[in-house]
Coordinates of N, CA and C in Angstrom, one line a residue:
M1 N 2.8 -20.4 -1.3 CA 3.0 -19.2 -2.2 C 2.7 -17.9 -1.3
N2 N 3.4 -16.8 -1.6 CA 3.1 -15.6 -1.0 C 1.7 -15.2 -1.1
K3 N 1.1 -14.6 -0.1 CA -0.3 -14.2 -0.1 C -0.7 -13.2 -1.1
I4 N 0.3 -12.3 -1.5 CA 0.0 -11.3 -2.5 C -0.2 -12.0 -3.9
N5 N 0.8 -12.9 -4.2 CA 0.7 -13.7 -5.4 C -0.6 -14.5 -5.5
T6 N -0.9 -15.2 -4.4 CA -2.1 -16.0 -4.3 C -3.4 -15.2 -4.6
L7 N -3.4 -14.0 -4.0 CA -4.6 -13.1 -4.1 C -4.8 -12.8 -5.6
F8 N -3.8 -12.4 -6.3 CA -3.9 -12.0 -7.7 C -4.1 -13.2 -8.6
A9 N -3.4 -14.3 -8.3 CA -3.6 -15.5 -9.1 C -5.0 -16.0 -9.1
E10 N -5.6 -15.9 -7.9 CA -7.0 -16.5 -7.8 C -8.1 -15.5 -8.0
R11 N -7.7 -14.3 -8.5 CA -8.7 -13.2 -8.7 C -9.6 -13.6 -9.9
P12 N -11.0 -13.6 -9.6 CA -11.9 -13.8 -10.8 C -11.7 -12.6 -11.8
Q13 N -12.0 -12.9 -13.0 CA -11.7 -11.9 -14.0 C -12.4 -10.5 -13.8
D14 N -13.6 -10.6 -13.2 CA -14.4 -9.4 -13.0 C -14.2 -8.8 -11.6
K15 N -13.3 -9.4 -10.8 CA -13.1 -8.9 -9.4 C -12.2 -7.7 -9.4
K16 N -12.6 -6.6 -8.7 CA -11.7 -5.5 -8.5 C -11.4 -5.4 -7.1
F17 N -10.1 -5.3 -6.8 CA -9.7 -5.2 -5.4 C -9.8 -3.8 -4.8
L18 N -10.0 -3.8 -3.5 CA -9.9 -2.6 -2.7 C -8.9 -2.8 -1.6
S19 N -7.9 -1.9 -1.6 CA -6.9 -2.0 -0.5 C -6.9 -0.6 0.2
L20 N -6.7 -0.7 1.5 CA -6.7 0.5 2.3 C -5.4 0.7 3.0
Y21 N -5.0 1.9 3.2 CA -3.8 2.3 4.0 C -4.2 2.9 5.3
F22 N -3.5 2.6 6.3 CA -3.6 3.4 7.6 C -2.2 3.4 8.2
C23 N -2.0 4.4 9.1 CA -0.7 4.5 9.8 C -0.8 3.7 11.1
A24 N 0.1 2.8 11.3 CA 0.2 2.0 12.5 C 0.4 3.0 13.7
G25 N -0.3 2.8 14.8 CA -0.2 3.6 16.0 C -1.0 4.9 16.0
S26 N -1.8 5.1 14.9 CA -2.7 6.2 14.9 C -4.1 5.8 14.5
P27 N -5.1 6.2 15.2 CA -5.1 7.3 16.2 C -4.6 6.8 17.6
T28 N -4.6 5.5 17.8 CA -4.1 5.1 19.2 C -3.0 4.1 19.0
L29 N -2.1 4.0 20.0 CA -1.0 3.0 19.9 C -1.4 1.6 19.8
E30 N -2.4 1.2 20.7 CA -2.8 -0.2 20.8 C -3.9 -0.6 19.8
G31 N -4.3 0.3 18.9 CA -5.5 0.0 18.1 C -5.1 -0.7 16.8
T32 N -3.8 -0.8 16.4 CA -3.4 -1.3 15.1 C -4.0 -2.7 14.8
G33 N -4.0 -3.6 15.7 CA -4.5 -4.9 15.4 C -6.0 -4.9 15.2
D34 N -6.7 -4.1 16.0 CA -8.2 -4.1 15.8 C -8.6 -3.5 14.5
V35 N -7.8 -2.4 14.0 CA -8.1 -1.8 12.7 C -7.9 -2.9 11.6
I36 N -6.8 -3.6 11.7 CA -6.6 -4.7 10.7 C -7.7 -5.7 10.7
K37 N -8.0 -6.2 11.8 CA -9.1 -7.3 11.9 C -10.4 -6.8 11.5
T38 N -10.7 -5.5 11.8 CA -12.0 -4.9 11.3 C -12.0 -4.8 9.8
M39 N -10.9 -4.3 9.2 CA -10.8 -4.2 7.7 C -11.1 -5.6 7.1
Q40 N -10.4 -6.6 7.6 CA -10.6 -7.9 7.1 C -12.0 -8.4 7.2
R41 N -12.6 -8.2 8.3 CA -14.0 -8.6 8.5 C -15.0 -7.9 7.6
R42 N -14.6 -6.6 7.2 CA -15.5 -5.8 6.3 C -15.2 -6.0 4.9
G43 N -14.3 -6.9 4.5 CA -14.1 -7.3 3.1 C -13.0 -6.6 2.4
I44 N -12.2 -5.9 3.1 CA -11.0 -5.3 2.4 C -10.1 -6.4 1.9
D45 N -9.5 -6.2 0.7 CA -8.8 -7.4 0.1 C -7.4 -7.5 0.6
F46 N -6.7 -6.4 0.8 CA -5.4 -6.4 1.5 C -5.1 -5.0 2.1
I47 N -4.2 -4.9 2.9 CA -4.0 -3.7 3.8 C -2.5 -3.2 3.7
E48 N -2.4 -1.9 3.5 CA -1.1 -1.3 3.7 C -1.0 -0.7 5.0
V49 N 0.0 -1.1 5.8 CA 0.2 -0.6 7.2 C 1.4 0.3 7.1
G50 N 1.1 1.6 7.4 CA 2.1 2.6 7.4 C 3.0 2.6 8.5
I51 N 4.3 2.7 8.3 CA 5.4 2.8 9.3 C 5.6 4.3 9.5
P52 N 5.2 4.8 10.7 CA 5.4 6.3 10.9 C 6.8 6.7 10.8
F53 N 7.0 7.9 10.2 CA 8.4 8.4 10.0 C 8.3 10.0 10.1
S54 N 9.3 10.6 10.6 CA 9.3 12.0 10.9 C 9.4 12.9 9.7
D55 N 9.8 12.3 8.5 CA 10.0 13.1 7.3 C 9.4 12.4 6.1
P56 N 8.1 12.2 6.0 CA 7.5 11.4 5.0 C 7.3 12.2 3.7
L57 N 8.3 12.2 2.8 CA 8.3 13.2 1.7 C 7.2 13.0 0.7
A58 N 6.7 11.8 0.5 CA 5.7 11.6 -0.5 C 4.3 11.8 0.0
D59 N 4.1 12.0 1.3 CA 2.8 12.1 1.9 C 2.3 13.5 2.1
G60 N 1.0 13.6 1.9 CA 0.3 14.9 2.1 C 0.1 15.1 3.6
P61 N -0.6 16.2 3.9 CA -0.8 16.6 5.3 C -1.6 15.6 6.2
V62 N -2.5 14.9 5.6 CA -3.3 14.0 6.4 C -2.5 12.8 6.9
I63 N -1.7 12.2 6.0 CA -0.8 11.1 6.4 C 0.3 11.6 7.3
Q64 N 0.9 12.8 7.0 CA 1.9 13.3 7.8 C 1.4 13.5 9.2
S65 N 0.2 14.0 9.4 CA -0.4 14.2 10.7 C -0.5 12.9 11.4
A66 N -1.0 11.9 10.7 CA -1.2 10.6 11.3 C 0.1 10.0 11.8
A67 N 1.2 10.2 11.0 CA 2.5 9.7 11.4 C 3.0 10.4 12.6
T68 N 2.8 11.7 12.6 CA 3.3 12.5 13.8 C 2.6 12.0 15.1
Q69 N 1.2 11.8 15.0 CA 0.5 11.3 16.1 C 1.0 9.9 16.5
A70 N 1.2 9.0 15.6 CA 1.7 7.7 15.9 C 3.1 7.7 16.6
L71 N 4.0 8.6 16.1 CA 5.3 8.7 16.8 C 5.1 9.2 18.2
K72 N 4.2 10.2 18.4 CA 3.9 10.7 19.7 C 3.3 9.6 20.6
N73 N 2.6 8.8 20.0 CA 2.0 7.7 20.8 C 3.0 6.6 21.2
G74 N 4.2 6.6 20.5 CA 5.2 5.7 20.9 C 5.4 4.5 19.9
M75 N 4.7 4.6 18.7 CA 4.9 3.6 17.7 C 6.3 3.5 17.1
N76 N 6.8 2.3 17.0 CA 8.1 2.1 16.3 C 8.0 0.7 15.7
L77 N 9.0 0.3 15.0 CA 9.0 -1.0 14.3 C 8.9 -2.2 15.3
K78 N 9.7 -2.1 16.4 CA 9.6 -3.2 17.4 C 8.2 -3.4 17.9
T79 N 7.6 -2.3 18.2 CA 6.2 -2.3 18.8 C 5.2 -2.9 17.7
L80 N 5.4 -2.4 16.5 CA 4.5 -2.8 15.4 C 4.6 -4.3 15.1
F81 N 5.9 -4.8 15.0 CA 6.0 -6.2 14.8 C 5.4 -7.1 16.0
A82 N 5.5 -6.6 17.2 CA 4.9 -7.3 18.3 C 3.4 -7.3 18.2
Q83 N 2.8 -6.2 17.8 CA 1.4 -6.1 17.6 C 0.9 -7.0 16.5
L84 N 1.7 -7.0 15.4 CA 1.3 -7.9 14.2 C 1.4 -9.4 14.6
S85 N 2.4 -9.7 15.4 CA 2.6 -11.1 15.8 C 1.4 -11.6 16.6
E86 N 0.9 -10.7 17.4 CA -0.3 -11.1 18.2 C -1.5 -11.5 17.4
I87 N -1.7 -10.9 16.2 CA -2.9 -11.2 15.4 C -2.6 -12.1 14.2
K88 N -1.3 -12.5 14.1 CA -0.9 -13.2 12.9 C -1.8 -14.4 12.5
N89 N -2.2 -15.2 13.5 CA -3.1 -16.3 13.2 C -4.5 -16.0 12.9
E90 N -4.9 -14.7 13.1 CA -6.3 -14.3 12.8 C -6.4 -13.6 11.4
V91 N -5.3 -13.2 10.9 CA -5.3 -12.4 9.6 C -4.9 -13.3 8.4
T92 N -5.8 -13.4 7.5 CA -5.6 -14.3 6.3 C -5.4 -13.4 5.0
I93 N -5.7 -12.1 5.0 CA -5.4 -11.3 3.9 C -4.0 -10.8 3.9
P94 N -3.4 -10.4 2.8 CA -2.0 -9.9 2.8 C -1.9 -8.6 3.5
L95 N -0.8 -8.4 4.3 CA -0.4 -7.2 4.9 C 0.9 -6.7 4.2
I96 N 0.9 -5.5 3.9 CA 2.1 -4.9 3.2 C 2.5 -3.7 4.1
L97 N 3.7 -3.7 4.5 CA 4.2 -2.5 5.3 C 4.7 -1.4 4.3
M98 N 4.3 -0.2 4.5 CA 4.7 0.9 3.7 C 5.4 1.9 4.5
G99 N 6.7 2.2 4.2 CA 7.4 3.1 5.0 C 8.7 3.5 4.3
Y100 N 9.4 4.5 4.9 CA 10.6 5.0 4.3 C 11.8 4.2 4.7
L101 N 12.9 4.4 4.0 CA 14.1 3.6 4.1 C 14.8 3.8 5.5
N102 N 14.8 5.0 6.0 CA 15.6 5.3 7.2 C 15.3 4.4 8.4
P103 N 14.0 4.3 8.8 CA 13.7 3.4 9.9 C 14.1 1.9 9.7
I104 N 13.9 1.5 8.4 CA 14.2 0.1 8.0 C 15.7 -0.1 8.1
L105 N 16.5 0.8 7.6 CA 18.0 0.7 7.8 C 18.4 0.7 9.2
H106 N 17.8 1.5 10.0 CA 18.1 1.6 11.4 C 17.8 0.2 12.1
Y107 N 16.7 -0.4 11.7 CA 16.3 -1.7 12.3 C 17.2 -2.8 11.7
G108 N 17.7 -2.6 10.5 CA 18.5 -3.6 9.8 C 17.7 -4.4 8.8
I109 N 18.1 -4.4 7.6 CA 17.3 -5.0 6.5 C 17.0 -6.4 6.7
E110 N 18.0 -7.2 7.1 CA 17.8 -8.6 7.3 C 16.9 -8.8 8.5
A111 N 17.1 -8.1 9.6 CA 16.2 -8.2 10.7 C 14.8 -7.8 10.4
F112 N 14.7 -6.7 9.6 CA 13.3 -6.2 9.1 C 12.6 -7.3 8.4
C113 N 13.3 -7.9 7.4 CA 12.6 -9.0 6.6 C 12.3 -10.2 7.4
Q114 N 13.1 -10.6 8.3 CA 12.8 -11.7 9.2 C 11.6 -11.4 10.1
S115 N 11.6 -10.2 10.6 CA 10.4 -9.8 11.5 C 9.2 -9.7 10.6
C116 N 9.2 -9.3 9.4 CA 8.1 -9.3 8.5 C 7.5 -10.7 8.4
A117 N 8.4 -11.6 8.0 CA 8.0 -13.0 7.8 C 7.5 -13.6 9.1
D118 N 8.1 -13.3 10.3 CA 7.7 -13.9 11.5 C 6.3 -13.4 12.0
S119 N 6.0 -12.2 11.5 CA 4.7 -11.5 12.0 C 3.6 -11.6 11.0
G120 N 3.8 -12.3 9.9 CA 2.7 -12.5 8.9 C 2.6 -11.4 7.8
V121 N 3.6 -10.6 7.7 CA 3.7 -9.6 6.6 C 4.1 -10.3 5.3
S122 N 3.4 -9.8 4.2 CA 3.7 -10.4 2.9 C 4.6 -9.6 2.0
G123 N 4.7 -8.3 2.3 CA 5.5 -7.5 1.4 C 5.7 -6.1 2.0
M124 N 6.4 -5.3 1.2 CA 6.7 -3.9 1.6 C 6.7 -3.0 0.4
I125 N 6.4 -1.7 0.8 CA 6.6 -0.6 -0.2 C 7.5 0.4 0.5
I126 N 8.6 0.7 -0.2 CA 9.6 1.6 0.3 C 9.8 2.7 -0.7
P127 N 9.0 3.8 -0.7 CA 9.0 4.8 -1.8 C 10.4 5.4 -2.1
D128 N 11.3 5.5 -1.1 CA 12.6 6.2 -1.4 C 13.7 5.1 -1.5
L129 N 13.4 3.9 -1.8 CA 14.4 2.9 -2.0 C 14.9 3.0 -3.5
P130 N 16.2 3.3 -3.7 CA 16.7 3.3 -5.0 C 16.6 1.9 -5.7
F131 N 16.3 1.9 -7.0 CA 16.1 0.6 -7.6 C 17.4 -0.3 -7.6
K132 N 18.5 0.3 -7.7 CA 19.8 -0.4 -7.7 C 20.0 -1.1 -6.3
D133 N 19.7 -0.3 -5.3 CA 19.8 -0.9 -3.9 C 18.8 -2.0 -3.7
Y134 N 17.6 -1.8 -4.3 CA 16.6 -2.9 -4.3 C 17.2 -4.2 -4.9
Q135 N 17.7 -4.1 -6.1 CA 18.2 -5.2 -6.8 C 19.4 -5.9 -6.1
D136 N 20.4 -5.0 -5.7 CA 21.6 -5.5 -5.2 C 21.6 -6.0 -3.7
I137 N 20.7 -5.3 -2.9 CA 20.8 -5.5 -1.4 C 19.4 -6.1 -0.9
V138 N 18.3 -5.4 -1.2 CA 17.1 -5.7 -0.6 C 16.4 -7.0 -1.2
K139 N 16.4 -7.0 -2.5 CA 15.7 -8.2 -3.1 C 16.2 -9.5 -2.7
P140 N 17.5 -9.8 -2.7 CA 18.0 -11.1 -2.3 C 17.5 -11.5 -0.9
I141 N 17.5 -10.5 0.0 CA 17.1 -10.8 1.4 C 15.6 -11.0 1.4
A142 N 14.8 -10.1 0.7 CA 13.4 -10.3 0.7 C 13.0 -11.6 0.1
D143 N 13.6 -12.0 -1.0 CA 13.4 -13.3 -1.6 C 13.6 -14.5 -0.6
K144 N 14.6 -14.4 0.2 CA 15.0 -15.4 1.2 C 13.8 -15.6 2.1
Y145 N 13.1 -14.5 2.4 CA 11.9 -14.6 3.4 C 10.6 -14.6 2.7
D146 N 10.6 -14.8 1.4 CA 9.4 -14.9 0.6 C 8.5 -13.6 0.7
L147 N 9.2 -12.5 0.6 CA 8.5 -11.2 0.7 C 8.5 -10.5 -0.6
R148 N 7.5 -9.7 -0.9 CA 7.4 -9.0 -2.2 C 7.7 -7.5 -1.9
V149 N 8.6 -7.0 -2.7 CA 8.9 -5.5 -2.7 C 8.1 -4.9 -3.8
I150 N 7.2 -4.0 -3.5 CA 6.3 -3.4 -4.5 C 6.9 -2.1 -4.9
M151 N 7.0 -1.9 -6.2 CA 7.5 -0.6 -6.7 C 6.4 0.3 -7.2
L152 N 6.7 1.6 -7.2 CA 5.7 2.6 -7.6 C 6.1 3.2 -9.0
I153 N 5.1 3.5 -9.8 CA 5.4 4.2 -11.0 C 4.4 5.5 -11.0
T154 N 4.8 6.5 -11.7 CA 4.0 7.7 -11.8 C 3.8 8.1 -13.3
P155 N 3.0 9.1 -13.6 CA 2.9 9.5 -15.0 C 4.2 10.0 -15.6
E156 N 5.2 10.3 -14.8 CA 6.5 10.8 -15.3 C 7.5 9.6 -15.5
T157 N 7.1 8.4 -15.1 CA 8.0 7.3 -15.2 C 8.1 6.8 -16.7
S158 N 9.3 6.7 -17.2 CA 9.5 6.3 -18.7 C 9.0 4.9 -18.9
E159 N 8.7 4.6 -20.2 CA 8.3 3.3 -20.6 C 9.4 2.3 -20.3
E160 N 10.6 2.7 -20.6 CA 11.8 1.8 -20.4 C 11.9 1.4 -18.9
R161 N 11.7 2.4 -18.0 CA 11.8 2.2 -16.6 C 10.6 1.3 -16.1
I162 N 9.4 1.6 -16.6 CA 8.3 0.8 -16.2 C 8.5 -0.7 -16.6
R163 N 9.0 -0.9 -17.8 CA 9.2 -2.3 -18.3 C 10.3 -3.0 -17.4
F164 N 11.3 -2.2 -17.1 CA 12.4 -2.7 -16.2 C 11.8 -3.1 -14.8
I165 N 11.0 -2.3 -14.3 CA 10.4 -2.6 -13.0 C 9.5 -3.8 -13.1
D166 N 8.7 -3.9 -14.2 CA 7.9 -5.1 -14.5 C 8.7 -6.4 -14.6
D167 N 9.8 -6.3 -15.2 CA 10.6 -7.5 -15.4 C 11.4 -7.9 -14.1
N168 N 11.5 -7.0 -13.2 CA 12.4 -7.3 -12.0 C 11.7 -7.3 -10.7
T169 N 10.3 -7.2 -10.7 CA 9.6 -7.3 -9.4 C 8.5 -8.3 -9.6
D170 N 7.8 -8.6 -8.5 CA 6.8 -9.6 -8.4 C 5.7 -9.1 -7.4
G171 N 4.5 -9.5 -7.6 CA 3.4 -9.2 -6.7 C 2.4 -8.3 -7.5
F172 N 2.6 -7.0 -7.5 CA 1.9 -6.0 -8.3 C 2.7 -4.7 -8.4
I173 N 2.3 -3.9 -9.3 CA 2.9 -2.6 -9.5 C 1.9 -1.5 -8.9
Y174 N 2.4 -0.6 -8.1 CA 1.6 0.5 -7.5 C 1.7 1.6 -8.5
M175 N 0.5 1.9 -9.1 CA 0.4 3.0 -10.1 C 0.0 4.3 -9.3
V176 N 0.9 5.2 -9.1 CA 0.6 6.5 -8.5 C -0.2 7.3 -9.5
S177 N -1.4 7.8 -9.1 CA -2.2 8.5 -10.1 C -1.6 9.8 -10.6
S178 N -0.7 10.4 -9.8 CA -0.1 11.7 -10.2 C 1.3 11.8 -9.5
A179 N 2.0 12.7 -9.9 CA 3.4 12.9 -9.3 C 3.3 13.7 -8.1
A180 N 2.1 14.2 -7.7 CA 1.9 15.0 -6.5 C 2.0 14.1 -5.2
I181 N 1.9 14.7 -4.0 CA 1.8 14.0 -2.8 C 0.5 13.4 -2.6
T182 N 0.3 12.5 -1.6 CA -0.9 11.9 -1.3 C -2.0 12.9 -1.0
G183 N -3.2 12.5 -1.1 CA -4.4 13.4 -0.8 C -5.6 13.1 -1.7
A184 N -6.8 13.3 -1.1 CA -8.0 13.0 -1.8 C -8.2 13.9 -3.0
Q185 N -8.8 13.4 -4.1 CA -9.1 14.3 -5.2 C -10.6 14.0 -5.6
K186 N -11.3 14.9 -6.2 CA -12.7 14.7 -6.6 C -12.8 14.0 -7.9
S187 N -11.8 14.2 -8.8 CA -11.8 13.5 -10.1 C -10.4 13.4 -10.7
F188 N -10.3 12.5 -11.7 CA -9.0 12.4 -12.4 C -9.2 13.1 -13.7
D189 N -8.3 14.0 -14.0 CA -8.4 14.8 -15.2 C -8.0 14.0 -16.4
D190 N -8.0 14.7 -17.6 CA -7.7 14.0 -18.9 C -6.3 13.5 -18.9
A191 N -5.4 14.2 -18.3 CA -4.0 13.8 -18.4 C -3.8 12.5 -17.6
K192 N -4.5 12.4 -16.4 CA -4.4 11.1 -15.6 C -5.1 10.0 -16.4
Q193 N -6.2 10.2 -17.0 CA -6.9 9.2 -17.8 C -6.0 8.7 -18.9
E194 N -5.3 9.6 -19.6 CA -4.5 9.2 -20.7 C -3.3 8.4 -20.1
Y195 N -2.8 8.7 -19.0 CA -1.7 7.9 -18.3 C -2.2 6.5 -18.0
F196 N -3.5 6.4 -17.5 CA -4.0 5.1 -17.3 C -4.1 4.3 -18.6
R197 N -4.6 4.9 -19.6 CA -4.7 4.2 -20.9 C -3.4 3.8 -21.5
R198 N -2.4 4.6 -21.3 CA -1.0 4.4 -21.8 C -0.4 3.1 -21.1
I199 N -0.6 3.1 -19.8 CA -0.1 1.9 -19.1 C -0.8 0.6 -19.4
N200 N -2.1 0.8 -19.6 CA -3.0 -0.4 -20.0 C -2.4 -1.0 -21.3
A201 N -2.1 -0.1 -22.2 CA -1.7 -0.6 -23.6 C -0.3 -1.3 -23.5
M202 N 0.4 -1.2 -22.4 CA 1.8 -1.8 -22.3 C 1.7 -3.3 -22.1
N203 N 0.5 -3.8 -21.6 CA 0.3 -5.2 -21.4 C 1.4 -5.7 -20.4
L204 N 1.5 -5.1 -19.3 CA 2.6 -5.5 -18.3 C 2.3 -6.9 -17.8
R205 N 3.4 -7.6 -17.3 CA 3.3 -8.9 -16.7 C 2.6 -8.8 -15.4
N206 N 2.9 -7.8 -14.6 CA 2.4 -7.7 -13.2 C 1.0 -7.0 -13.2
P207 N 0.1 -7.4 -12.3 CA -1.1 -6.6 -12.2 C -0.8 -5.3 -11.6
R208 N -1.7 -4.3 -11.7 CA -1.5 -3.0 -11.2 C -2.6 -2.6 -10.3
M209 N -2.2 -1.8 -9.3 CA -3.2 -1.1 -8.4 C -3.0 0.4 -8.5
I210 N -4.1 1.1 -8.5 CA -3.9 2.6 -8.6 C -4.2 3.2 -7.3
G211 N -3.4 4.1 -6.9 CA -3.5 4.8 -5.6 C -3.2 6.3 -5.7
F212 N -3.4 7.0 -4.7 CA -3.3 8.5 -4.5 C -4.5 9.2 -5.1
G213 N -5.3 9.8 -4.3 CA -6.4 10.7 -4.7 C -7.7 10.0 -4.8
I214 N -7.9 8.8 -4.4 CA -9.2 8.1 -4.6 C -10.0 8.3 -3.3
S215 N -11.2 8.9 -3.5 CA -12.0 9.3 -2.4 C -13.5 9.3 -2.6
N216 N -13.9 9.0 -3.9 CA -15.3 9.0 -4.2 C -15.6 8.0 -5.3
K217 N -16.9 8.0 -5.7 CA -17.3 7.0 -6.8 C -16.6 7.2 -8.1
Q218 N -16.4 8.5 -8.5 CA -15.8 8.8 -9.8 C -14.3 8.3 -9.8
T219 N -13.6 8.7 -8.8 CA -12.1 8.3 -8.8 C -12.0 6.8 -8.6
L220 N -12.8 6.2 -7.8 CA -12.8 4.7 -7.5 C -13.0 4.0 -8.9
K221 N -14.1 4.4 -9.6 CA -14.4 3.7 -10.8 C -13.3 3.9 -11.9
A222 N -12.7 5.1 -11.9 CA -11.6 5.3 -12.9 C -10.4 4.4 -12.6
A223 N -10.1 4.2 -11.3 CA -9.0 3.3 -10.9 C -9.4 1.9 -11.2
Q224 N -10.6 1.4 -10.8 CA -10.9 0.0 -11.0 C -11.1 -0.3 -12.5
D225 N -11.5 0.7 -13.3 CA -11.6 0.4 -14.8 C -10.3 0.3 -15.5
N226 N -9.2 0.8 -14.8 CA -7.9 0.8 -15.5 C -6.9 0.0 -14.8
A227 N -7.2 -0.8 -13.8 CA -6.3 -1.6 -13.1 C -7.0 -2.8 -12.4
A228 N -6.2 -3.5 -11.6 CA -6.8 -4.6 -10.8 C -7.6 -4.1 -9.6
G229 N -7.4 -2.9 -9.3 CA -8.2 -2.3 -8.2 C -7.6 -1.0 -7.7
A230 N -8.1 -0.5 -6.6 CA -7.7 0.8 -6.1 C -7.2 0.7 -4.6
I231 N -6.3 1.7 -4.3 CA -5.7 1.8 -3.0 C -6.2 3.2 -2.5
I232 N -6.8 3.2 -1.3 CA -7.2 4.4 -0.6 C -6.5 4.6 0.6
G233 N -5.9 5.8 0.8 CA -5.1 6.1 2.0 C -5.7 7.3 2.7
S234 N -5.5 8.5 2.2 CA -5.8 9.8 2.9 C -7.3 9.8 3.4
K235 N -8.2 9.4 2.5 CA -9.6 9.5 2.9 C -9.9 8.6 4.1
F236 N -9.4 7.4 4.1 CA -9.7 6.5 5.2 C -9.0 7.0 6.5
V237 N -7.7 7.5 6.3 CA -7.0 8.0 7.5 C -7.7 9.1 8.1
T238 N -8.3 10.0 7.3 CA -9.1 11.1 7.8 C -10.3 10.6 8.6
L239 N -11.0 9.7 8.0 CA -12.2 9.2 8.7 C -11.9 8.4 9.9
L240 N -10.8 7.7 9.9 CA -10.4 6.9 11.1 C -10.0 7.9 12.2
N241 N -9.3 8.9 11.9 CA -8.9 9.9 12.9 C -10.1 10.6 13.5
E242 N -11.1 10.9 12.7 CA -12.3 11.6 13.1 C -13.1 10.7 14.1
S243 N -13.3 9.5 13.7 CA -14.2 8.6 14.4 C -13.6 7.8 15.5
K244 N -12.3 7.6 15.4 CA -11.5 6.7 16.3 C -12.0 5.3 16.4
D245 N -12.8 4.9 15.4 CA -13.5 3.6 15.4 C -13.4 3.1 13.9
A246 N -12.8 1.9 13.7 CA -12.6 1.4 12.3 C -13.9 1.1 11.7
D247 N -14.8 0.5 12.4 CA -16.1 0.2 11.8 C -16.9 1.4 11.3
E248 N -16.9 2.4 12.1 CA -17.5 3.7 11.8 C -16.8 4.4 10.6
A249 N -15.5 4.3 10.6 CA -14.7 4.9 9.5 C -15.0 4.2 8.2
L250 N -15.1 2.9 8.3 CA -15.4 2.1 7.0 C -16.8 2.4 6.6
D251 N -17.8 2.5 7.5 CA -19.2 2.9 7.1 C -19.2 4.2 6.3
K252 N -18.4 5.2 6.8 CA -18.4 6.5 6.2 C -17.6 6.4 4.8
L253 N -16.6 5.6 4.8 CA -15.8 5.4 3.5 C -16.7 4.8 2.5
F254 N -17.4 3.7 2.8 CA -18.2 3.0 1.8 C -19.3 4.0 1.3
E255 N -19.8 4.8 2.2 CA -20.9 5.8 1.8 C -20.3 6.8 0.9
A256 N -19.1 7.3 1.2 CA -18.4 8.3 0.3 C -18.1 7.7 -1.1
L257 N -17.8 6.4 -1.2 CA -17.5 5.8 -2.4 C -18.7 5.5 -3.3
E258 N -19.9 5.8 -2.8 CA -21.1 5.6 -3.5 C -21.6 7.0 -4.1
K259 N -20.9 8.1 -3.8 CA -21.3 9.4 -4.2 C -20.5 9.9 -5.4

């Protein structure tokens, strides 16, 4: 069974997951494997590994800056897959590649999916992938390699669209906390809380993870109270860039999540 499905299928009822995002190749080109292994050792449940791209439309300045640094460092998909292959036998938690469609098309969808499977990747998030292209082109190839394509929903996504995504995907649904770009927030306002409650009431088939804006105890609790867990990106990317050390960055992240 795919590691993502196994993770959620075996989740104790009171268990709330914590997933972290970081950009491959940032802050250093050769550090990607060490960051992943450190996260696993420190109890992170699954990891989103960002594929750097020159025009990341959904990302805020923190992740844009990390992507720019990674590209300057020489990170690309060929290098990333080589690095992931080196640690494949040491990583037991799910790895999900998160990136834009352009580099994946350039690499080739079939080649990309095969490289994912060969290097221990369990799934992918492609924010700018049209759903029809997912159904007609990407899903059949992803299924062939037992990969999960995770779709995003936002407060503006219609109920009809959400149910369509729920019926046609597997793994989990990424609930974006707002329609804005990525970036840390101090709290979730009433509108976001109402969005969380509305999606809860839909009783979707797939589990959900909430991301975008989680950086402290208040936002973490709101996410974990309304979904299977939380995804943190910008806050961890900032700390990792500042410290250049994954253990130190995680220490500071866990401290921030207690405040």
